[in-house]
Short mmCIF file of C-alpha atoms in Angstrom, two decimals:
data_model
loop_
_atom_site.label_atom_id
_atom_site.label_comp_id
_atom_site.label_asym_id
_atom_site.label_seq_id
_atom_site.Cartn_x
_atom_site.Cartn_y
_atom_site.Cartn_z
CA MET A 10 6.26 31.40 -3.12
CA ASN A 11 7.62 33.50 -0.45
CA CYS A 12 7.37 32.36 3.58
CA LYS A 13 4.62 33.48 4.32
CA SER A 14 2.08 31.70 1.34
CA GLN A 15 4.82 29.01 2.42
CA LYS A 16 3.70 28.74 6.03
CA GLN A 17 -0.13 29.86 5.07
CA ARG A 18 -0.49 26.88 2.42
CA ALA A 19 1.03 23.82 5.07
CA ILE A 20 -1.18 25.18 7.62
CA ARG A 21 -4.62 25.19 5.65
CA ALA A 22 -3.27 21.74 4.37
CA PHE A 23 -2.37 20.11 7.71
CA GLU A 24 -5.65 21.40 9.50
CA ASP A 25 -7.85 19.87 6.42
CA PHE A 26 -5.96 16.48 6.87
CA LEU A 27 -6.67 16.83 11.21
CA SER A 28 -10.48 17.44 11.10
CA THR A 29 -11.88 15.99 7.77
CA PRO A 30 -12.86 12.53 8.95
CA LEU A 31 -11.41 9.08 6.60
CA GLU A 32 -15.00 8.49 5.39
CA THR A 33 -15.50 12.01 4.30
CA LEU A 34 -12.16 11.91 2.17
CA LEU A 35 -13.12 8.39 0.68
CA GLN A 36 -16.16 9.40 -0.37
CA GLN A 37 -15.17 12.83 -2.55
CA HIS A 38 -14.48 11.08 -6.40
CA LEU A 39 -18.38 10.34 -5.92
CA ASP A 40 -19.01 14.06 -5.39
CA THR A 41 -16.30 15.05 -8.20
CA PRO A 42 -16.39 14.48 -11.86
CA ASN A 43 -12.68 12.31 -13.01
CA GLU A 44 -12.35 14.52 -15.04
CA SER A 45 -12.67 18.13 -14.03
CA ALA A 46 -9.61 16.94 -11.11
CA ALA A 47 -7.44 16.24 -14.34
CA LEU A 48 -8.39 19.31 -16.32
CA SER A 49 -7.52 21.67 -13.62
CA LEU A 50 -4.24 20.11 -12.48
CA PHE A 51 -3.15 19.78 -16.61
CA HIS A 52 -4.29 23.96 -16.70
CA ASP A 53 -2.04 24.25 -13.42
CA VAL A 54 0.94 22.58 -14.22
CA ALA A 55 0.25 24.46 -17.80
CA ALA A 56 0.51 27.36 -16.61
CA ASN A 57 3.09 27.12 -13.95
CA VAL A 58 5.81 24.58 -14.47
CA PRO A 59 8.29 25.78 -16.48
CA ALA A 60 8.89 22.55 -17.78
CA TYR A 61 5.89 21.35 -18.41
CA LYS A 62 4.98 24.40 -20.24
CA ALA A 63 8.42 24.11 -22.62
CA PHE A 64 7.36 20.56 -22.77
CA LEU A 65 3.90 21.61 -24.49
CA ALA A 66 5.34 24.74 -26.56
CA GLU A 67 8.15 21.75 -27.77
CA ARG A 68 5.05 20.77 -29.74
CA GLU A 69 3.16 23.07 -30.53
CA ILE A 70 0.06 22.50 -27.96
CA ASN A 71 -2.01 25.62 -26.44
CA PRO A 72 -3.12 24.38 -23.01
CA ALA A 73 -6.16 25.99 -23.70
CA ALA A 74 -7.50 24.46 -26.52
CA ILE A 75 -8.13 21.07 -23.91
CA GLN A 76 -10.85 21.87 -22.36
CA THR A 77 -12.70 18.25 -22.09
CA LEU A 78 -11.31 14.99 -21.01
CA GLU A 79 -11.05 13.35 -24.62
CA GLU A 80 -8.49 16.39 -25.45
CA PHE A 81 -6.58 15.98 -22.42
CA GLN A 82 -6.53 12.42 -23.07
CA LYS A 83 -4.65 12.59 -26.77
CA LEU A 84 -2.37 14.64 -25.02
CA PRO A 85 1.48 13.13 -25.21
CA ALA A 86 2.11 11.26 -22.55
CA ILE A 87 5.45 11.79 -20.82
CA ALA A 88 8.10 9.89 -19.32
CA LYS A 89 11.48 9.80 -17.65
CA GLU A 90 13.28 9.42 -20.58
CA ASN A 91 11.27 12.82 -22.30
CA TYR A 92 10.37 14.53 -19.70
CA ILE A 93 11.84 14.38 -15.96
CA LEU A 94 15.88 13.74 -17.32
CA ARG A 95 15.33 16.57 -19.59
CA TYR A 96 15.04 19.55 -18.04
CA PRO A 97 16.60 20.50 -15.35
CA LEU A 98 15.61 19.57 -11.18
CA ALA A 99 13.95 23.29 -10.61
CA ASP A 100 12.24 23.60 -13.79
CA LEU A 101 9.68 20.56 -13.08
CA CYS A 102 8.59 22.14 -9.85
CA ARG A 103 6.19 24.66 -9.33
CA HIS A 104 7.56 28.79 -10.64
CA GLY A 105 10.75 26.78 -11.00
CA GLN A 106 11.77 26.76 -7.65
CA LEU A 107 12.99 23.54 -6.14
CA GLN A 108 13.03 25.59 -2.54
CA ALA A 109 9.45 25.42 -2.65
CA CYS A 110 10.60 21.47 -1.74
CA ASP A 111 11.21 20.78 1.49
CA MET A 112 11.97 17.28 1.20
CA ILE A 113 14.10 15.16 -1.96
CA ALA A 114 14.01 11.36 -2.27
CA ALA A 115 15.91 9.78 -5.43
CA SER A 116 15.53 6.39 -6.92
CA SER A 117 18.69 4.94 -9.11
CA GLY A 118 18.12 4.38 -12.54
CA SER A 119 19.67 1.61 -14.54
CA THR A 120 23.40 2.90 -14.12
CA GLY A 121 22.62 3.54 -10.53
CA LYS A 122 22.94 7.59 -11.13
CA PRO A 123 19.74 8.34 -8.81
CA THR A 124 17.11 10.67 -10.18
CA PHE A 125 15.54 12.80 -7.66
CA TRP A 126 11.98 13.89 -6.52
CA PRO A 127 11.30 17.03 -4.97
CA ARG A 128 7.92 16.98 -2.78
CA PHE A 129 6.26 19.59 -0.03
CA PHE A 130 4.85 18.74 3.41
CA THR A 131 1.23 18.68 1.81
CA ASP A 132 2.21 16.34 -0.90
CA GLU A 133 3.09 13.79 2.28
CA LEU A 134 -0.31 15.04 3.54
CA GLN A 135 -2.27 13.05 -0.05
CA ILE A 136 -0.18 10.29 0.56
CA ALA A 137 -0.77 10.13 4.82
CA THR A 138 -4.73 9.16 3.62
CA ARG A 139 -3.68 5.79 2.15
CA PHE A 140 -1.76 4.90 5.43
CA GLU A 141 -4.93 5.77 7.19
CA GLN A 142 -7.37 3.78 5.30
CA ILE A 143 -5.09 0.86 5.77
CA PHE A 144 -4.67 1.37 9.62
CA HIS A 145 -8.22 2.88 10.22
CA ASP A 146 -10.04 0.09 8.16
CA SER A 147 -7.59 -2.85 7.70
CA PHE A 148 -5.98 -3.09 11.40
CA TYR A 149 -9.08 -0.97 13.30
CA ALA A 150 -5.60 1.26 14.64
CA ASP A 151 -8.26 4.27 15.74
CA THR A 152 -8.92 1.89 18.47
CA ARG A 153 -5.94 -0.45 19.64
CA ARG A 154 -2.39 1.03 20.20
CA THR A 155 -0.47 0.30 17.81
CA LEU A 156 3.56 0.43 17.34
CA ALA A 157 4.31 0.93 13.79
CA VAL A 158 8.30 -0.29 13.10
CA ILE A 159 9.65 1.20 9.84
CA CYS A 160 11.61 -1.38 8.30
CA PHE A 161 12.32 0.09 5.20
CA THR A 162 15.57 1.51 4.07
CA LEU A 163 16.24 4.73 5.83
CA GLY A 164 17.83 7.47 3.69
CA THR A 165 17.33 9.33 0.63
CA TRP A 166 15.65 5.86 -0.27
CA VAL A 167 11.90 6.89 -1.00
CA GLY A 168 9.96 4.21 1.06
CA GLY A 169 11.15 4.26 5.04
CA MET A 170 10.93 8.41 5.22
CA PHE A 171 7.66 8.67 3.25
CA THR A 172 5.71 6.14 5.81
CA THR A 173 7.79 7.46 8.36
CA ASN A 174 6.15 10.84 8.18
CA CYS A 175 2.72 9.63 7.09
CA CYS A 176 2.02 7.29 10.39
CA ARG A 177 3.28 9.76 12.27
CA TYR A 178 0.92 12.48 11.04
CA LEU A 179 -2.14 9.93 11.64
CA ALA A 180 -0.83 10.04 15.37
CA SER A 181 -0.98 13.73 15.28
CA LYS A 182 -4.44 13.09 14.02
CA GLY A 183 -5.65 11.19 17.43
CA TYR A 184 -4.65 7.44 15.91
CA PRO A 185 -2.93 5.98 18.73
CA ILE A 186 0.35 4.75 16.96
CA THR A 187 3.93 4.95 17.80
CA VAL A 188 6.73 5.18 15.37
CA ILE A 189 10.05 3.32 15.36
CA THR A 190 12.60 3.48 13.34
CA PRO A 191 14.52 0.42 12.60
CA GLY A 192 15.11 0.62 9.20
CA ASN A 193 16.23 -2.83 7.33
CA ASN A 194 17.93 -3.50 10.24
CA LYS A 195 17.10 -7.07 11.83
CA GLU A 196 18.48 -7.16 14.46
CA GLU A 197 17.07 -4.11 15.61
CA ILE A 198 13.30 -4.94 14.15
CA LEU A 199 13.61 -8.25 16.52
CA ARG A 200 14.79 -6.73 19.64
CA VAL A 201 12.12 -3.84 18.87
CA VAL A 202 9.66 -6.31 19.24
CA GLN A 203 10.82 -8.62 22.27
CA GLU A 204 11.11 -5.78 24.40
CA LEU A 205 8.22 -2.91 23.32
CA GLY A 206 6.07 -5.21 20.98
CA SER A 207 3.98 -6.41 24.46
CA ALA A 208 3.04 -2.31 25.46
CA PHE A 209 1.00 -2.51 22.07
CA GLU A 210 -2.43 -3.75 21.28
CA GLN A 211 -0.79 -4.89 17.69
CA VAL A 212 2.08 -4.40 16.10
CA VAL A 213 2.88 -3.48 12.46
CA LEU A 214 5.88 -4.14 10.05
CA LEU A 215 6.34 -1.93 7.21
CA GLY A 216 8.14 -3.45 4.59
CA TYR A 217 9.49 -5.26 1.45
CA PRO A 218 7.89 -8.20 1.38
CA PRO A 219 10.56 -11.01 1.07
CA PHE A 220 13.08 -8.93 3.89
CA LEU A 221 9.66 -8.71 6.63
CA LYS A 222 9.87 -13.01 5.71
CA ASP A 223 13.21 -12.98 6.67
CA VAL A 224 12.87 -11.12 9.48
CA ILE A 225 9.89 -13.09 11.01
CA ASP A 226 12.35 -16.53 9.74
CA THR A 227 14.39 -15.13 11.61
CA GLY A 228 12.04 -14.43 14.76
CA ILE A 229 10.50 -17.98 14.81
CA ALA A 230 14.43 -19.80 14.47
CA ARG A 231 14.88 -18.01 17.59
CA GLY A 232 11.79 -18.31 20.00
CA VAL A 233 10.19 -15.08 18.85
CA GLU A 234 6.73 -15.85 19.24
CA TRP A 235 5.03 -13.28 16.78
CA GLN A 236 1.12 -14.83 17.20
CA GLN A 237 1.36 -12.40 20.99
CA ASN A 238 2.24 -9.49 19.26
CA GLN A 239 -1.26 -9.37 16.82
CA ILE A 240 1.17 -8.76 13.98
CA LYS A 241 -0.37 -7.19 11.21
CA LEU A 242 2.14 -6.44 7.73
CA VAL A 243 2.07 -2.99 5.30
CA MET A 244 4.20 -4.00 2.03
CA ALA A 245 5.69 -2.40 -1.10
CA GLY A 246 7.56 -3.03 -4.07
CA GLU A 247 6.50 -6.60 -4.84
CA VAL A 248 3.91 -8.66 -6.28
CA PHE A 249 3.76 -11.87 -4.13
CA SER A 250 1.28 -14.82 -4.60
CA GLU A 251 -1.57 -15.90 -2.68
CA GLU A 252 0.18 -18.68 -1.62
CA TRP A 253 3.36 -16.66 0.22
CA ARG A 254 0.64 -14.43 2.06
CA SER A 255 -1.00 -17.37 3.70
CA LEU A 256 1.96 -19.02 4.57
CA VAL A 257 3.49 -15.85 6.09
CA GLY A 258 -0.33 -15.12 7.63
CA GLU A 259 0.42 -18.78 9.54
CA ARG A 260 3.82 -17.63 10.45
CA ILE A 261 2.60 -14.70 12.75
CA GLY A 262 -0.47 -16.83 13.87
CA SER A 263 -2.59 -14.15 11.16
CA GLN A 264 -6.49 -15.37 11.85
CA ASN A 265 -7.51 -13.40 8.98
CA PRO A 266 -5.70 -12.13 6.03
CA CYS A 267 -7.68 -9.73 4.10
CA TYR A 268 -8.19 -7.43 7.66
CA ASP A 269 -3.70 -8.45 8.89
CA PHE A 270 -1.86 -7.07 5.67
CA ALA A 271 -2.32 -4.37 2.97
CA SER A 272 0.31 -3.85 -0.08
CA LEU A 273 0.46 -0.30 -1.64
CA TYR A 274 1.50 0.91 -5.27
CA GLY A 275 4.03 3.27 -4.22
CA THR A 276 6.73 5.02 -6.32
CA ALA A 277 9.05 7.75 -5.88
CA ASP A 278 8.16 9.56 -8.38
CA ALA A 279 4.39 9.93 -6.86
CA GLY A 280 4.16 8.44 -3.96
CA VAL A 281 1.62 6.19 -2.68
CA LEU A 282 -0.57 5.49 -5.89
CA GLY A 283 -2.80 2.92 -4.45
CA ASN A 284 -3.29 0.14 -1.79
CA GLU A 285 -4.61 -3.26 -1.28
CA THR A 286 -8.46 -3.36 1.22
CA PRO A 287 -10.13 -5.90 2.89
CA LEU A 288 -12.16 -5.91 -0.29
CA SER A 289 -9.50 -6.37 -2.69
CA ILE A 290 -7.47 -9.22 -0.63
CA CYS A 291 -10.71 -10.67 -0.36
CA ILE A 292 -11.58 -10.52 -4.46
CA ARG A 293 -7.90 -11.61 -4.85
CA ARG A 294 -7.81 -14.77 -2.96
CA PHE A 295 -10.51 -15.53 -4.64
CA LEU A 296 -9.00 -15.44 -8.31
CA ALA A 297 -6.04 -16.74 -6.76
CA ASP A 298 -7.99 -19.96 -5.68
CA ASN A 299 -10.91 -19.74 -9.49
CA PRO A 300 -7.84 -19.48 -11.94
CA ASP A 301 -10.11 -19.54 -15.03
CA ALA A 302 -11.87 -16.10 -13.59
CA ALA A 303 -8.93 -14.25 -12.84
CA ARG A 304 -7.94 -15.08 -16.24
CA ASP A 305 -11.36 -13.86 -17.78
CA LEU A 306 -11.28 -10.47 -15.48
CA PHE A 307 -7.19 -9.67 -16.54
CA GLY A 308 -7.04 -11.34 -19.67
CA GLU A 309 -3.65 -13.59 -18.58
CA SER A 310 -2.97 -16.23 -16.50
CA ARG A 311 -0.68 -14.39 -13.80
CA LEU A 312 -2.58 -12.73 -11.15
CA PRO A 313 -1.22 -9.16 -10.66
CA THR A 314 -1.51 -7.09 -7.82
CA LEU A 315 -5.13 -5.66 -7.14
CA LEU A 316 -5.59 -2.24 -5.58
CA GLN A 317 -8.23 0.02 -4.85
CA TYR A 318 -7.15 4.45 -6.12
CA ASP A 319 -8.47 7.67 -5.23
CA PRO A 320 -9.56 8.99 -8.95
CA VAL A 321 -9.75 12.34 -7.09
CA SER A 322 -5.95 11.94 -5.48
CA ARG A 323 -4.76 9.68 -8.62
CA TYR A 324 -5.96 9.71 -11.94
CA PHE A 325 -5.20 7.07 -14.05
CA GLU A 326 -5.84 5.90 -17.96
CA VAL A 327 -4.84 3.33 -19.98
CA GLN A 328 -2.68 3.47 -23.01
CA ASP A 329 -1.66 0.22 -24.88
CA ARG A 330 -1.81 -2.02 -21.62
CA ALA A 331 0.82 1.10 -20.25
CA LEU A 332 -0.77 2.48 -16.80
CA LEU A 333 -0.48 6.39 -16.88
CA PHE A 334 -1.56 8.71 -13.80
CA SER A 335 -1.62 12.51 -13.30
CA GLY A 336 -1.76 14.01 -9.42
CA ASP A 337 -0.14 16.11 -7.87
CA ASN A 338 3.69 16.11 -6.07
CA GLY A 339 7.06 18.21 -5.91
CA ILE A 340 7.14 17.45 -9.25
CA PRO A 341 3.40 17.07 -10.93
CA LEU A 342 3.21 14.58 -13.41
CA ILE A 343 0.63 14.73 -16.10
CA ARG A 344 -0.46 11.48 -18.09
CA TYR A 345 3.43 9.84 -16.43
CA ASP A 346 4.14 6.70 -17.94
CA ILE A 347 5.40 5.03 -15.07
CA LEU A 348 6.16 1.52 -17.12
CA ASP A 349 4.09 -0.56 -15.68
CA THR A 350 1.76 -2.75 -17.42
CA GLY A 351 -1.60 -3.05 -16.16
CA GLY A 352 -5.44 -2.15 -15.83
CA LEU A 353 -8.84 -0.18 -14.57
CA ILE A 354 -12.21 -1.73 -13.79
CA SER A 355 -14.48 0.17 -11.78
CA TYR A 356 -16.32 -0.81 -8.62
CA ASP A 357 -19.62 -1.78 -10.17
CA ALA A 358 -18.00 -3.72 -12.75
CA MET A 359 -15.96 -5.46 -10.24
CA ILE A 360 -19.14 -6.88 -8.36
CA GLN A 361 -20.97 -7.35 -11.38
CA PHE A 362 -18.29 -9.64 -12.59
CA LEU A 363 -17.46 -11.04 -9.32
CA ALA A 364 -21.54 -11.85 -9.09
CA GLN A 365 -21.58 -13.44 -12.74
CA TRP A 366 -18.84 -16.24 -11.23
CA GLY A 367 -21.46 -16.79 -7.86
CA PHE A 368 -18.83 -14.83 -5.08
CA ASP A 369 -20.09 -12.33 -2.64
CA THR A 370 -16.98 -10.39 -1.59
CA VAL A 371 -19.30 -8.51 1.01
CA ALA A 372 -20.66 -11.62 2.64
CA VAL A 373 -17.19 -12.90 2.68
CA LEU A 374 -16.37 -10.39 4.92
CA GLN A 375 -18.63 -10.56 6.63
CA ASP A 376 -18.33 -13.45 8.12
CA GLU A 377 -13.63 -13.45 9.00
CA ARG A 378 -14.96 -9.78 10.41
CA LEU A 379 -17.87 -12.27 12.77
CA LYS A 380 -15.67 -15.21 12.93
CA GLN A 381 -12.80 -12.83 14.43
CA SER A 382 -15.00 -11.13 17.18
CA SER A 383 -14.90 -14.28 18.99
CA ILE A 384 -11.28 -14.29 19.52
CA LYS A 385 -10.28 -10.51 19.52
CA LEU A 386 -11.66 -8.24 22.59
CA THR A 387 -11.79 -4.56 20.72
CA LYS A 388 -16.05 -3.88 21.00
CA SER A 389 -14.92 -2.31 17.09
CA TYR A 390 -14.80 -6.06 15.98
CA THR A 391 -18.26 -6.88 16.81
CA GLN A 392 -20.22 -4.42 14.15
CA HIS A 393 -22.06 -5.59 11.56
CA SER A 394 -20.64 -4.10 8.86
CA PRO A 395 -17.36 -4.71 7.81
CA ARG A 396 -14.76 -2.10 7.12
CA GLY A 397 -12.88 -1.51 4.57
CA ILE A 398 -15.53 -1.14 1.64
CA HIS A 399 -15.95 1.99 -0.59
CA PRO A 400 -16.52 2.33 -3.67
CA LEU A 401 -13.23 3.25 -5.30
CA PRO A 402 -12.39 1.61 -8.47
CA PHE A 403 -9.80 -0.87 -8.87
CA VAL A 404 -6.17 -0.57 -10.56
CA TYR A 405 -4.37 -3.60 -11.48
CA VAL A 406 -0.19 -3.76 -11.71
CA PHE A 407 1.51 -7.26 -13.57
CA GLY A 408 4.99 -4.16 -13.23
CA ARG A 409 7.45 -2.94 -14.55
CA SER A 410 7.10 -3.70 -18.43
CA ASN A 411 10.71 -2.18 -19.55
CA PHE A 412 13.15 -5.69 -18.31
CA THR A 413 13.58 -4.81 -14.85
CA VAL A 414 12.82 -7.07 -12.38
CA SER A 415 11.60 -6.03 -8.49
CA TYR A 416 13.62 -7.60 -5.97
CA PHE A 417 13.74 -6.59 -1.86
CA GLY A 418 11.88 -3.31 -3.38
CA ALA A 419 14.78 -2.76 -5.62
CA ASN A 420 14.59 -2.45 -9.41
CA ILE A 421 17.40 -4.88 -11.07
CA TYR A 422 18.24 -4.05 -14.65
CA PRO A 423 19.88 -6.40 -16.88
CA GLU A 424 22.49 -3.42 -18.02
CA ASN A 425 23.55 -4.50 -14.46
CA VAL A 426 24.32 -8.01 -14.95
CA THR A 427 25.63 -7.24 -18.91
CA VAL A 428 28.61 -5.44 -16.82
CA GLY A 429 29.19 -8.33 -14.49
CA LEU A 430 29.54 -10.45 -18.26
CA GLU A 431 31.64 -8.36 -19.80
CA GLN A 432 35.28 -8.32 -17.44
CA PRO A 433 38.06 -9.95 -18.10
CA VAL A 434 38.48 -13.81 -18.80
CA ILE A 435 34.56 -14.22 -18.15
CA GLN A 436 33.50 -12.43 -21.85
CA GLU A 437 35.50 -14.99 -23.35
CA TRP A 438 33.06 -17.72 -22.21
CA VAL A 439 29.83 -16.38 -23.05
CA THR A 440 27.71 -15.03 -25.38
CA GLY A 441 26.33 -12.50 -23.42
CA LYS A 442 22.71 -13.44 -23.32
CA PHE A 443 20.85 -14.03 -20.20
CA VAL A 444 17.86 -14.77 -18.16
CA LEU A 445 17.23 -12.52 -15.16
CA GLN A 446 14.46 -13.71 -12.83
CA VAL A 447 12.89 -13.59 -8.83
CA LYS A 448 12.84 -17.34 -7.65
CA GLU A 449 11.25 -18.61 -4.51
CA ASP A 450 12.69 -21.84 -3.03
CA ALA A 451 10.73 -24.79 -1.95
CA ASP A 452 10.62 -21.94 1.62
CA LYS A 453 9.18 -19.14 -0.40
CA ASN A 454 12.08 -16.97 0.47
CA ARG A 455 13.05 -15.04 -3.09
CA PHE A 456 16.09 -14.99 -4.75
CA LEU A 457 18.25 -13.81 -7.35
CA SER A 458 18.23 -16.04 -10.83
CA VAL A 459 20.64 -15.35 -13.76
CA VAL A 460 20.92 -18.16 -16.52
CA VAL A 461 23.77 -17.76 -19.08
CA GLU A 462 24.08 -18.89 -22.07
CA LEU A 463 27.96 -20.36 -22.91
CA ALA A 464 30.13 -19.30 -25.65
CA SER A 465 29.65 -22.16 -28.64
CA GLY A 466 32.54 -24.46 -27.63
CA VAL A 467 32.65 -23.61 -24.03
CA GLU A 468 31.70 -26.23 -20.93
CA GLY A 469 30.32 -25.30 -17.76
CA ASN A 470 31.77 -26.11 -14.66
CA GLU A 471 31.56 -25.11 -10.36
CA ASP A 472 34.04 -22.55 -10.54
CA LYS A 473 32.55 -20.65 -14.13
CA GLN A 474 29.87 -20.67 -12.26
CA GLN A 475 31.39 -19.02 -9.22
CA THR A 476 33.80 -16.63 -10.89
CA ILE A 477 30.46 -15.45 -12.78
CA ALA A 478 28.16 -14.94 -10.23
CA PHE A 479 30.73 -13.02 -7.55
CA SER A 480 31.61 -11.04 -11.00
CA ILE A 481 27.40 -10.15 -11.25
CA LEU A 482 27.45 -9.05 -7.74
CA SER A 483 30.36 -6.64 -7.55
CA GLN A 484 28.62 -4.88 -10.61
CA LEU A 485 25.22 -5.29 -9.10
CA VAL A 486 26.53 -3.41 -5.72
CA ARG A 487 28.73 -1.39 -7.77
CA LEU A 488 26.30 0.06 -10.23
CA ASN A 489 22.66 -0.44 -8.97
CA SER A 490 22.68 1.96 -5.44
CA GLU A 491 19.27 0.09 -4.81
CA PHE A 492 20.47 -3.22 -4.67
CA ALA A 493 23.35 -2.33 -2.54
CA ASN A 494 21.02 -0.31 0.04
CA TYR A 495 18.02 -2.60 -0.21
CA VAL A 496 18.47 -6.17 -0.29
CA PRO A 497 20.54 -7.69 2.56
CA SER A 498 23.53 -9.24 2.31
CA GLU A 499 22.91 -12.35 2.65
CA TYR A 500 20.34 -12.32 -0.66
CA GLN A 501 22.29 -10.72 -3.12
CA MET A 502 24.63 -13.28 -4.28
CA PRO A 503 23.05 -14.50 -7.40
CA GLN A 504 22.17 -17.81 -8.33
CA VAL A 505 23.80 -18.45 -11.71
CA ALA A 506 23.23 -21.65 -14.17
CA LEU A 507 24.69 -21.70 -17.21
CA ALA A 508 23.43 -23.01 -20.21
CA PRO A 509 24.57 -23.99 -23.58
CA THR A 510 24.81 -22.31 -26.66
CA GLY A 511 21.16 -22.21 -28.26
CA ASP A 512 19.58 -23.86 -25.45
CA PRO A 513 15.67 -24.48 -26.50
CA GLU A 514 14.64 -23.12 -22.95
CA TYR A 515 15.84 -20.01 -22.19
CA PHE A 516 17.96 -18.86 -25.30
CA PRO A 517 15.79 -20.68 -28.42
CA ILE A 518 17.87 -19.43 -31.53
CA GLY A 519 15.94 -17.34 -34.18
CA VAL A 520 13.71 -15.43 -31.72
CA LYS A 521 14.28 -11.84 -30.11
CA HIS A 522 15.66 -12.08 -27.03
CA ARG A 523 14.11 -11.58 -23.18
CA TYR A 524 16.28 -11.03 -20.48
CA THR A 525 13.75 -10.96 -18.00
CA ARG A 526 11.40 -13.43 -17.20
CA LYS A 527 8.54 -12.65 -14.33
#
C-alpha cells in the first residue's frame, strides 16, 4: 500500500468515526446480515493475505466455493499454533506488508516469548466505538467533564496504549474527556486523583480489576475520599464476581453498579471483542442472585462474564463450546479460536428467558436511573428512557480453555510453574504435580495459590514451602513477561501449600490430573 492510499484510508476512517453518531453505529447490525460481513471479510482475506492464502491452499480449499454461511462455518478454525506461529509476521498482514500497520503490540506465551500483533490506526477506530459505548451509555461522558486515568500497564502490552488511543479519539469526537497515563504506578495514580480529580465531574479508572481494587484500598488507608470524585471503573482481563463488584462499589461510593462499572472482553489478538453494558450488568446481577436461573441459561454453576457485542465488527460462532470469531485487524482473523469457552445468546432470546423468570431488566434499569436523578445534577440523568439498552447479541465467556489462569490480566501457564519445581533439590521433594489457582481472601484481594504434591515419604515444612514459593516466583518473573510487568510486586509471591502424595482433594490417584482450577 502506498503512502497516498494509506493517508486516504486514515482520513476517510477518521472522518466517518467523528461524524457518525454512536446510535447509528450500534444499529448498523439491524440492516446488515451478519453473514454478509463475515463472508465479505473472508473473501478479502483469502485474496490479499499471503498466510491465509497458503493456509487454504494447503487444505485444498477454493475460496470461490465459499458462498454461504453454511460453507463458511465449515472452514477450518485458525489458532496461534496452526496459523499465527506458522507464518512470517509480514505474511499475516494484507499484501504481506507489515509497514502498512503503524503500531505493534505484544502478548507473551507460555515461554515468555512474545507474539506480535500489528495494527493500523483504522483498527483502533473500530475499537474506539466500544469505548464510546461505555463512556456515553454508562458514564454519560458526553455531558460531564471526565478525567480518564489509564491504569493498565504501558509499553508494548496491548492494554495501556490501545486504551489511551481510544480515549483520545473520543475526545476528538467532542467528548469532554481528558486522558492521563500513570500506567500501573499506584503512587502516581493516587497523586493524579487527589490533585486533579476535583477539576472534573467524574474520574474513570481503567485497569485490571484486582489492581484497581488495590489502588482503591490503598487510597482508603491513606484517607482518600473516593466518593468525592464520582469514580467509574473500566476493567479487562479478569472474570470477577458480583460480590466483588458490590464490595468495590461500596468503597468508591457507587450509587449504581450497572452504570458505574464496565468490563471489556479484550485481547492482544484483536482488540476489544465485546463489552459490558448497563443491560448486561443488570442481567448478570440478577443471575448472581438466582443461581438456578444462571445454571439454566449457561449450563454451568459458575457465572461467566456476560457482554454484548456488535456482530458486524466481530462475528462470533461457537464450536464445541469454544468461541470462534472473525474480525478485521492488522492481522485479519477468520474463525479464530482464542481458546475461550463460552456461548452466544440473541437479544430476543435473552429477554424472553428473563421474562420466564419474572425479571424485567428495562424496568429495573429505569428505576435505578430515576433513583440516581435525585442525587445527580446533570439534566441527562432525568431522561425517561435509560441509556445502555441496545438490541445487540450477548456473548458469555468462562475463560481460557488451555489451562491458563488470569491474574492481574497476565496469563499464567502451568509450564512456568513446572520450571520452578524442576530446580535442584526441589525436584527431589516433589512429584511435579501441582494445582494452580487464583483465589480471594476475606477482603476480596486476589492471590496466586499453588498446591504442590510432595514425593512419597517426603514431609512438608515451612522451609520447603518458602523455598518452593521463591523458586516458582523467580521462574514466573524470568519466563513470563506479562507476569513480571502486569502483577504488582507485592502480589507476585505465590502462596504455596504442600499436600501428600495422592491427596484426595488435589491429587486423586487414577484420575487424569488438571494443573489449574478456575
